[in-house]
Amino acid sequence: MKPQSCNGSINVAQPQLSRRGFLAGTASIALGMGALRAAPARAAEEDVVVLGWTSYITPEIVAIMKKAGVNVRGVPAATDQDMFTKVKAGGAGSYDIVFANCGFSPTYYKAGLIEALDIKEIPGWDQLWPVFREDTSFPYVVEPNKLMLFPNMWDTEGLIWNVEQFKPSEPFSWNALWDAKLPAGKVIMRDGPEDFLAISGLSLGVPRNEIYSMTGDKLQAAAQHLAKLKPFQIAPSDEVLMDALRTGKAFIGETSSLALAARLNRAAGKEVVKAVIPEEGSLGWIDGPMVVKGAKNRKGALKFIEVWNSPEIQTYLYATYGFPQCSKTATERTLAQGGDGAQQLLDRGADKPNAVQKLLFQGPPANPSEWTQAYVEVVGG
């Protein structure tokens, strides 16, 4: 889930499995500052102290870990920004594992807070789809099989439209949002201001690997281009997005997951919407655990990752959250079982995950305060 915005104003409510925080939160990452909270005391040396979203340190997960011989002490956090701040404050003395979205991994790594892991140290490493452990264009892949983050789950956003109300020209592009044939106010966006600016940059031809380093004139151009979409709708939930597209309140927009199109179409019994990854690529994420550099219980941290990649945890994660998995073994197991679970994976293209190579992985801008200022001043608060 994502932070919610309405009509260009910021709502900083943070759901549990938050994939993004609003821009202002990322400023503490860039500065290495913020409200540094006291680090937790270890209950025992054999504990594996895990900093993560509450969704990843549930009683069910802790119980599975305990059964496998891993004593987990979970420390909850709401956002990537919150976790970075805590690790920077406590570091190896307080945490063994920290979860992140992969776009944030380089921030940790450059700050010397995590290690790049030879994943062959983890039994079952080869269960991962090769693309997730070998593609050095991914921000967490230092070299094939040497990773800042052990890939867990992923998803992709995309361009979505009502097929009865509007048909963008091919090849499909984010520029369709700015099509002159669209009536005013018929564009709907799902995520947050930084995502809108990123999409605007992609539509202007900024390469994916340069989006989050946009600054100066290039950033201003993206903000001014985005302002031309006004008035655009901002959906506070996937349900609101789908209802707007289904009813024609919105004709086209950005979806938080390609799978929403298939879900809506099945409910309607016909094709109502279509969703694609545009030719410029799209936003997306891969998440997973990282080993804190100098972790007191590194052996336990590696065992935690091994168990995390096990059938019991992977089955729980998919049944509970429904996101595609980076484990080829887990994906094929779900597909073989058939039913709704398998169909949902197919809806997301999880059987052919090379689509992730078209993604801009969401992470902090190089200059968060400049992004915030550009959005507020040009697009409006």
PDB file of C-alpha atoms in Angstrom, residues 78-274:
ATOM      1  CA  ALA A  78       6.331   2.081   9.357  1.00  0.00           C
ATOM      2  CA  THR A  79       8.532   3.210   6.472  1.00  0.00           C
ATOM      3  CA  ASP A  80      11.882   2.793   4.765  1.00  0.00           C
ATOM      4  CA  GLN A  81      12.826   6.203   6.130  1.00  0.00           C
ATOM      5  CA  ASP A  82      12.048   5.170   9.691  1.00  0.00           C
ATOM      6  CA  MET A  83      14.118   2.003   9.361  1.00  0.00           C
ATOM      7  CA  PHE A  84      17.111   3.840   7.919  1.00  0.00           C
ATOM      8  CA  THR A  85      17.040   6.341  10.766  1.00  0.00           C
ATOM      9  CA  LYS A  86      16.920   3.564  13.366  1.00  0.00           C
ATOM     10  CA  VAL A  87      19.774   1.592  11.820  1.00  0.00           C
ATOM     11  CA  LYS A  88      21.880   4.732  11.554  1.00  0.00           C
ATOM     12  CA  ALA A  89      21.272   5.366  15.242  1.00  0.00           C
ATOM     13  CA  GLY A  90      21.772   1.824  16.518  1.00  0.00           C
ATOM     14  CA  GLY A  91      23.658  -0.036  13.803  1.00  0.00           C
ATOM     15  CA  ALA A  92      25.284  -3.397  14.368  1.00  0.00           C
ATOM     16  CA  GLY A  93      24.945  -3.042  18.111  1.00  0.00           C
ATOM     17  CA  SER A  94      21.177  -3.173  17.902  1.00  0.00           C
ATOM     18  CA  TYR A  95      20.042  -4.915  14.717  1.00  0.00           C
ATOM     19  CA  ASP A  96      21.011  -7.984  12.709  1.00  0.00           C
ATOM     20  CA  ILE A  97      18.444  -7.757   9.894  1.00  0.00           C
ATOM     21  CA  VAL A  98      16.673  -4.760   8.382  1.00  0.00           C
ATOM     22  CA  PHE A  99      14.012  -4.938   5.670  1.00  0.00           C
ATOM     23  CA  ALA A 100      13.852  -2.474   2.789  1.00  0.00           C
ATOM     24  CA  ASN A 101      12.571  -1.797  -0.667  1.00  0.00           C
ATOM     25  CA  CYS A 102      15.506  -2.317  -3.000  1.00  0.00           C
ATOM     26  CA  GLY A 103      15.609   1.298  -4.160  1.00  0.00           C
ATOM     27  CA  PHE A 104      16.801   2.175  -0.658  1.00  0.00           C
ATOM     28  CA  SER A 105      19.537  -0.488  -0.479  1.00  0.00           C
ATOM     29  CA  PRO A 106      22.273   1.713  -2.020  1.00  0.00           C
ATOM     30  CA  THR A 107      21.553   4.409   0.593  1.00  0.00           C
ATOM     31  CA  TYR A 108      22.305   1.917   3.368  1.00  0.00           C
ATOM     32  CA  TYR A 109      25.302   0.480   1.526  1.00  0.00           C
ATOM     33  CA  LYS A 110      26.928   3.837   0.822  1.00  0.00           C
ATOM     34  CA  ALA A 111      26.482   4.753   4.484  1.00  0.00           C
ATOM     35  CA  GLY A 112      28.303   1.564   5.504  1.00  0.00           C
ATOM     36  CA  LEU A 113      25.244   0.178   7.311  1.00  0.00           C
ATOM     37  CA  ILE A 114      24.738  -3.127   5.466  1.00  0.00           C
ATOM     38  CA  GLU A 115      26.967  -5.721   3.868  1.00  0.00           C
ATOM     39  CA  ALA A 116      26.908  -7.027   0.332  1.00  0.00           C
ATOM     40  CA  LEU A 117      26.104 -10.692   0.812  1.00  0.00           C
ATOM     41  CA  ASP A 118      27.413 -13.622  -1.205  1.00  0.00           C
ATOM     42  CA  ILE A 119      24.039 -15.320  -1.363  1.00  0.00           C
ATOM     43  CA  LYS A 120      25.688 -18.689  -1.914  1.00  0.00           C
ATOM     44  CA  GLU A 121      26.189 -18.575   1.849  1.00  0.00           C
ATOM     45  CA  ILE A 122      22.423 -19.096   2.127  1.00  0.00           C
ATOM     46  CA  PRO A 123      21.161 -22.658   1.556  1.00  0.00           C
ATOM     47  CA  GLY A 124      18.425 -22.502  -1.073  1.00  0.00           C
ATOM     48  CA  TRP A 125      19.856 -19.391  -2.765  1.00  0.00           C
ATOM     49  CA  ASP A 126      19.424 -21.021  -6.175  1.00  0.00           C
ATOM     50  CA  GLN A 127      15.645 -21.177  -5.671  1.00  0.00           C
ATOM     51  CA  LEU A 128      15.516 -17.509  -6.721  1.00  0.00           C
ATOM     52  CA  TRP A 129      14.700 -16.557 -10.284  1.00  0.00           C
ATOM     53  CA  PRO A 130      18.104 -15.792 -11.884  1.00  0.00           C
ATOM     54  CA  VAL A 131      17.036 -12.276 -12.905  1.00  0.00           C
ATOM     55  CA  PHE A 132      16.684 -11.235  -9.247  1.00  0.00           C
ATOM     56  CA  ARG A 133      20.223 -12.279  -8.328  1.00  0.00           C
ATOM     57  CA  GLU A 134      22.178 -11.612 -11.517  1.00  0.00           C
ATOM     58  CA  ASP A 135      20.989  -8.387 -13.168  1.00  0.00           C
ATOM     59  CA  THR A 136      23.522  -5.721 -12.178  1.00  0.00           C
ATOM     60  CA  SER A 137      21.185  -2.945 -13.354  1.00  0.00           C
ATOM     61  CA  PHE A 138      19.104  -3.639 -10.235  1.00  0.00           C
ATOM     62  CA  PRO A 139      20.142  -1.242  -7.456  1.00  0.00           C
ATOM     63  CA  TYR A 140      20.884  -3.974  -4.913  1.00  0.00           C
ATOM     64  CA  VAL A 141      22.974  -6.252  -7.179  1.00  0.00           C
ATOM     65  CA  VAL A 142      26.686  -5.488  -6.709  1.00  0.00           C
ATOM     66  CA  GLU A 143      27.647  -8.346  -9.019  1.00  0.00           C
ATOM     67  CA  PRO A 144      25.907 -11.613  -9.910  1.00  0.00           C
ATOM     68  CA  ASN A 145      25.018 -13.420  -6.664  1.00  0.00           C
ATOM     69  CA  LYS A 146      26.523 -10.653  -4.511  1.00  0.00           C
ATOM     70  CA  LEU A 147      23.562  -8.687  -3.201  1.00  0.00           C
ATOM     71  CA  MET A 148      22.806  -5.911  -0.746  1.00  0.00           C
ATOM     72  CA  LEU A 149      19.322  -7.373  -0.235  1.00  0.00           C
ATOM     73  CA  PHE A 150      17.946 -10.909  -0.443  1.00  0.00           C
ATOM     74  CA  PRO A 151      15.020 -10.502  -2.880  1.00  0.00           C
ATOM     75  CA  ASN A 152      11.647 -11.475  -1.444  1.00  0.00           C
ATOM     76  CA  MET A 153       8.539 -10.082  -3.200  1.00  0.00           C
ATOM     77  CA  TRP A 154       7.969  -7.630  -6.055  1.00  0.00           C
ATOM     78  CA  ASP A 155       5.314  -5.812  -8.049  1.00  0.00           C
ATOM     79  CA  THR A 156       5.001  -3.364 -10.912  1.00  0.00           C
ATOM     80  CA  GLU A 157       2.860  -0.303 -11.509  1.00  0.00           C
ATOM     81  CA  GLY A 158       1.562   0.635 -14.924  1.00  0.00           C
ATOM     82  CA  LEU A 159      -0.609   2.663 -17.256  1.00  0.00           C
ATOM     83  CA  ILE A 160      -4.304   1.730 -17.068  1.00  0.00           C
ATOM     84  CA  TRP A 161      -7.335   2.915 -19.032  1.00  0.00           C
ATOM     85  CA  ASN A 162     -11.044   2.277 -19.631  1.00  0.00           C
ATOM     86  CA  VAL A 163     -11.186   0.606 -23.064  1.00  0.00           C
ATOM     87  CA  GLU A 164     -14.683   1.935 -23.790  1.00  0.00           C
ATOM     88  CA  GLN A 165     -13.817   5.547 -22.997  1.00  0.00           C
ATOM     89  CA  PHE A 166     -10.326   5.980 -24.406  1.00  0.00           C
ATOM     90  CA  LYS A 167      -7.682   4.180 -26.437  1.00  0.00           C
ATOM     91  CA  PRO A 168      -4.097   5.452 -26.235  1.00  0.00           C
ATOM     92  CA  SER A 169      -2.015   5.146 -29.364  1.00  0.00           C
ATOM     93  CA  GLU A 170       0.699   2.523 -29.690  1.00  0.00           C
ATOM     94  CA  PRO A 171       3.440   2.104 -28.699  1.00  0.00           C
ATOM     95  CA  PHE A 172       1.926   2.722 -25.292  1.00  0.00           C
ATOM     96  CA  SER A 173       3.547   5.608 -23.448  1.00  0.00           C
ATOM     97  CA  TRP A 174       3.083   7.635 -20.281  1.00  0.00           C
ATOM     98  CA  ASN A 175       2.491  10.542 -22.655  1.00  0.00           C
ATOM     99  CA  ALA A 176      -1.046   9.188 -23.073  1.00  0.00           C
ATOM    100  CA  LEU A 177      -1.887  10.897 -19.776  1.00  0.00           C
ATOM    101  CA  TRP A 178      -1.317  14.235 -21.525  1.00  0.00           C
ATOM    102  CA  ASP A 179      -3.317  13.350 -24.671  1.00  0.00           C
ATOM    103  CA  ALA A 180      -5.167  16.447 -25.889  1.00  0.00           C
ATOM    104  CA  LYS A 181      -8.253  14.331 -26.648  1.00  0.00           C
ATOM    105  CA  LEU A 182      -8.787  13.577 -22.950  1.00  0.00           C
ATOM    106  CA  PRO A 183     -11.456  15.678 -21.207  1.00  0.00           C
ATOM    107  CA  ALA A 184     -10.186  17.702 -18.264  1.00  0.00           C
ATOM    108  CA  GLY A 185     -10.128  15.888 -14.946  1.00  0.00           C
ATOM    109  CA  LYS A 186     -10.277  12.363 -16.386  1.00  0.00           C
ATOM    110  CA  VAL A 187      -6.746  11.327 -15.379  1.00  0.00           C
ATOM    111  CA  ILE A 188      -6.373   9.448 -12.093  1.00  0.00           C
ATOM    112  CA  MET A 189      -3.159   8.767 -10.169  1.00  0.00           C
ATOM    113  CA  ARG A 190      -2.715   6.265  -7.381  1.00  0.00           C
ATOM    114  CA  ASP A 191       0.447   6.903  -5.414  1.00  0.00           C
ATOM    115  CA  GLY A 192       2.335   9.931  -4.074  1.00  0.00           C
ATOM    116  CA  PRO A 193       3.900  13.163  -5.329  1.00  0.00           C
ATOM    117  CA  GLU A 194       7.369  11.688  -5.848  1.00  0.00           C
ATOM    118  CA  ASP A 195       5.849   8.939  -8.010  1.00  0.00           C
ATOM    119  CA  PHE A 196       3.947  11.509 -10.068  1.00  0.00           C
ATOM    120  CA  LEU A 197       7.147  13.475 -10.660  1.00  0.00           C
ATOM    121  CA  ALA A 198       8.959  10.280 -11.644  1.00  0.00           C
ATOM    122  CA  ILE A 199       6.260   9.387 -14.177  1.00  0.00           C
ATOM    123  CA  SER A 200       6.375  12.913 -15.572  1.00  0.00           C
ATOM    124  CA  GLY A 201      10.133  12.573 -15.977  1.00  0.00           C
ATOM    125  CA  LEU A 202       9.755   9.237 -17.765  1.00  0.00           C
ATOM    126  CA  SER A 203       7.212  10.772 -20.151  1.00  0.00           C
ATOM    127  CA  LEU A 204       9.733  13.500 -21.005  1.00  0.00           C
ATOM    128  CA  GLY A 205      12.336  10.908 -21.939  1.00  0.00           C
ATOM    129  CA  VAL A 206      14.503  11.018 -18.825  1.00  0.00           C
ATOM    130  CA  PRO A 207      16.232   7.598 -18.596  1.00  0.00           C
ATOM    131  CA  ARG A 208      15.061   5.404 -15.736  1.00  0.00           C
ATOM    132  CA  ASN A 209      18.476   5.413 -14.084  1.00  0.00           C
ATOM    133  CA  GLU A 210      18.470   9.229 -14.002  1.00  0.00           C
ATOM    134  CA  ILE A 211      14.962   9.858 -12.658  1.00  0.00           C
ATOM    135  CA  TYR A 212      15.790  10.101  -8.957  1.00  0.00           C
ATOM    136  CA  SER A 213      18.814  12.284  -9.652  1.00  0.00           C
ATOM    137  CA  MET A 214      16.691  14.898 -11.452  1.00  0.00           C
ATOM    138  CA  THR A 215      17.542  18.367 -10.223  1.00  0.00           C
ATOM    139  CA  GLY A 216      17.501  21.971 -11.411  1.00  0.00           C
ATOM    140  CA  ASP A 217      15.948  22.608 -14.811  1.00  0.00           C
ATOM    141  CA  LYS A 218      15.269  18.926 -15.447  1.00  0.00           C
ATOM    142  CA  LEU A 219      13.272  18.580 -12.230  1.00  0.00           C
ATOM    143  CA  GLN A 220      11.448  21.847 -12.872  1.00  0.00           C
ATOM    144  CA  ALA A 221      10.520  20.633 -16.356  1.00  0.00           C
ATOM    145  CA  ALA A 222       9.042  17.450 -14.879  1.00  0.00           C
ATOM    146  CA  ALA A 223       7.084  19.449 -12.290  1.00  0.00           C
ATOM    147  CA  GLN A 224       5.767  21.900 -14.878  1.00  0.00           C
ATOM    148  CA  HIS A 225       4.788  19.028 -17.169  1.00  0.00           C
ATOM    149  CA  LEU A 226       2.958  17.350 -14.294  1.00  0.00           C
ATOM    150  CA  ALA A 227       1.121  20.584 -13.514  1.00  0.00           C
ATOM    151  CA  LYS A 228      -0.375  20.454 -17.022  1.00  0.00           C
ATOM    152  CA  LEU A 229      -2.377  17.393 -15.922  1.00  0.00           C
ATOM    153  CA  LYS A 230      -4.313  19.425 -13.368  1.00  0.00           C
ATOM    154  CA  PRO A 231      -6.968  18.915 -12.318  1.00  0.00           C
ATOM    155  CA  PHE A 232      -6.168  15.212 -11.923  1.00  0.00           C
ATOM    156  CA  GLN A 233      -7.710  12.785  -9.481  1.00  0.00           C
ATOM    157  CA  ILE A 234      -5.665  11.061  -6.758  1.00  0.00           C
ATOM    158  CA  ALA A 235      -7.121   7.753  -5.603  1.00  0.00           C
ATOM    159  CA  PRO A 236      -6.689   7.034  -1.880  1.00  0.00           C
ATOM    160  CA  SER A 237      -7.074   3.275  -2.459  1.00  0.00           C
ATOM    161  CA  ASP A 238      -7.047   0.649  -5.193  1.00  0.00           C
ATOM    162  CA  GLU A 239     -10.798   0.264  -4.764  1.00  0.00           C
ATOM    163  CA  VAL A 240     -11.388   3.963  -5.472  1.00  0.00           C
ATOM    164  CA  LEU A 241      -9.104   3.749  -8.515  1.00  0.00           C
ATOM    165  CA  MET A 242     -10.931   0.748  -9.959  1.00  0.00           C
ATOM    166  CA  ASP A 243     -14.367   2.216  -9.303  1.00  0.00           C
ATOM    167  CA  ALA A 244     -13.426   5.480 -11.023  1.00  0.00           C
ATOM    168  CA  LEU A 245     -12.181   3.625 -14.094  1.00  0.00           C
ATOM    169  CA  ARG A 246     -15.132   1.220 -14.144  1.00  0.00           C
ATOM    170  CA  THR A 247     -17.732   3.986 -13.986  1.00  0.00           C
ATOM    171  CA  GLY A 248     -15.974   6.358 -16.375  1.00  0.00           C
ATOM    172  CA  LYS A 249     -15.303   8.940 -13.696  1.00  0.00           C
ATOM    173  CA  ALA A 250     -11.712   8.514 -14.876  1.00  0.00           C
ATOM    174  CA  PHE A 251     -10.596   7.428 -18.343  1.00  0.00           C
ATOM    175  CA  ILE A 252      -6.907   6.714 -17.811  1.00  0.00           C
ATOM    176  CA  GLY A 253      -4.275   6.785 -15.119  1.00  0.00           C
ATOM    177  CA  GLU A 254      -1.539   5.115 -13.121  1.00  0.00           C
ATOM    178  CA  THR A 255      -2.242   1.854 -11.300  1.00  0.00           C
ATOM    179  CA  SER A 256      -0.334   0.515  -8.317  1.00  0.00           C
ATOM    180  CA  SER A 257      -0.394  -2.983  -9.847  1.00  0.00           C
ATOM    181  CA  LEU A 258      -1.003  -4.397 -13.324  1.00  0.00           C
ATOM    182  CA  ALA A 259      -3.043  -7.165 -11.686  1.00  0.00           C
ATOM    183  CA  LEU A 260      -5.848  -4.736 -10.844  1.00  0.00           C
ATOM    184  CA  ALA A 261      -6.942  -4.723 -14.482  1.00  0.00           C
ATOM    185  CA  ALA A 262      -7.472  -8.482 -14.570  1.00  0.00           C
ATOM    186  CA  ARG A 263      -9.232  -8.330 -11.206  1.00  0.00           C
ATOM    187  CA  LEU A 264     -11.667  -5.659 -12.400  1.00  0.00           C
ATOM    188  CA  ASN A 265     -12.291  -7.418 -15.718  1.00  0.00           C
ATOM    189  CA  ARG A 266     -13.067 -10.752 -14.041  1.00  0.00           C
ATOM    190  CA  ALA A 267     -15.550  -9.048 -11.722  1.00  0.00           C
ATOM    191  CA  ALA A 268     -17.241  -7.360 -14.695  1.00  0.00           C
ATOM    192  CA  GLY A 269     -17.246 -10.486 -16.864  1.00  0.00           C
ATOM    193  CA  LYS A 270     -15.738  -8.540 -19.754  1.00  0.00           C
ATOM    194  CA  GLU A 271     -12.776  -6.330 -20.598  1.00  0.00           C
ATOM    195  CA  VAL A 272     -13.386  -2.962 -18.984  1.00  0.00           C
ATOM    196  CA  VAL A 273      -9.808  -1.797 -18.521  1.00  0.00           C
ATOM    197  CA  LYS A 274      -6.374  -2.584 -19.885  1.00  0.00           C
TER     198      LYS A 274
END
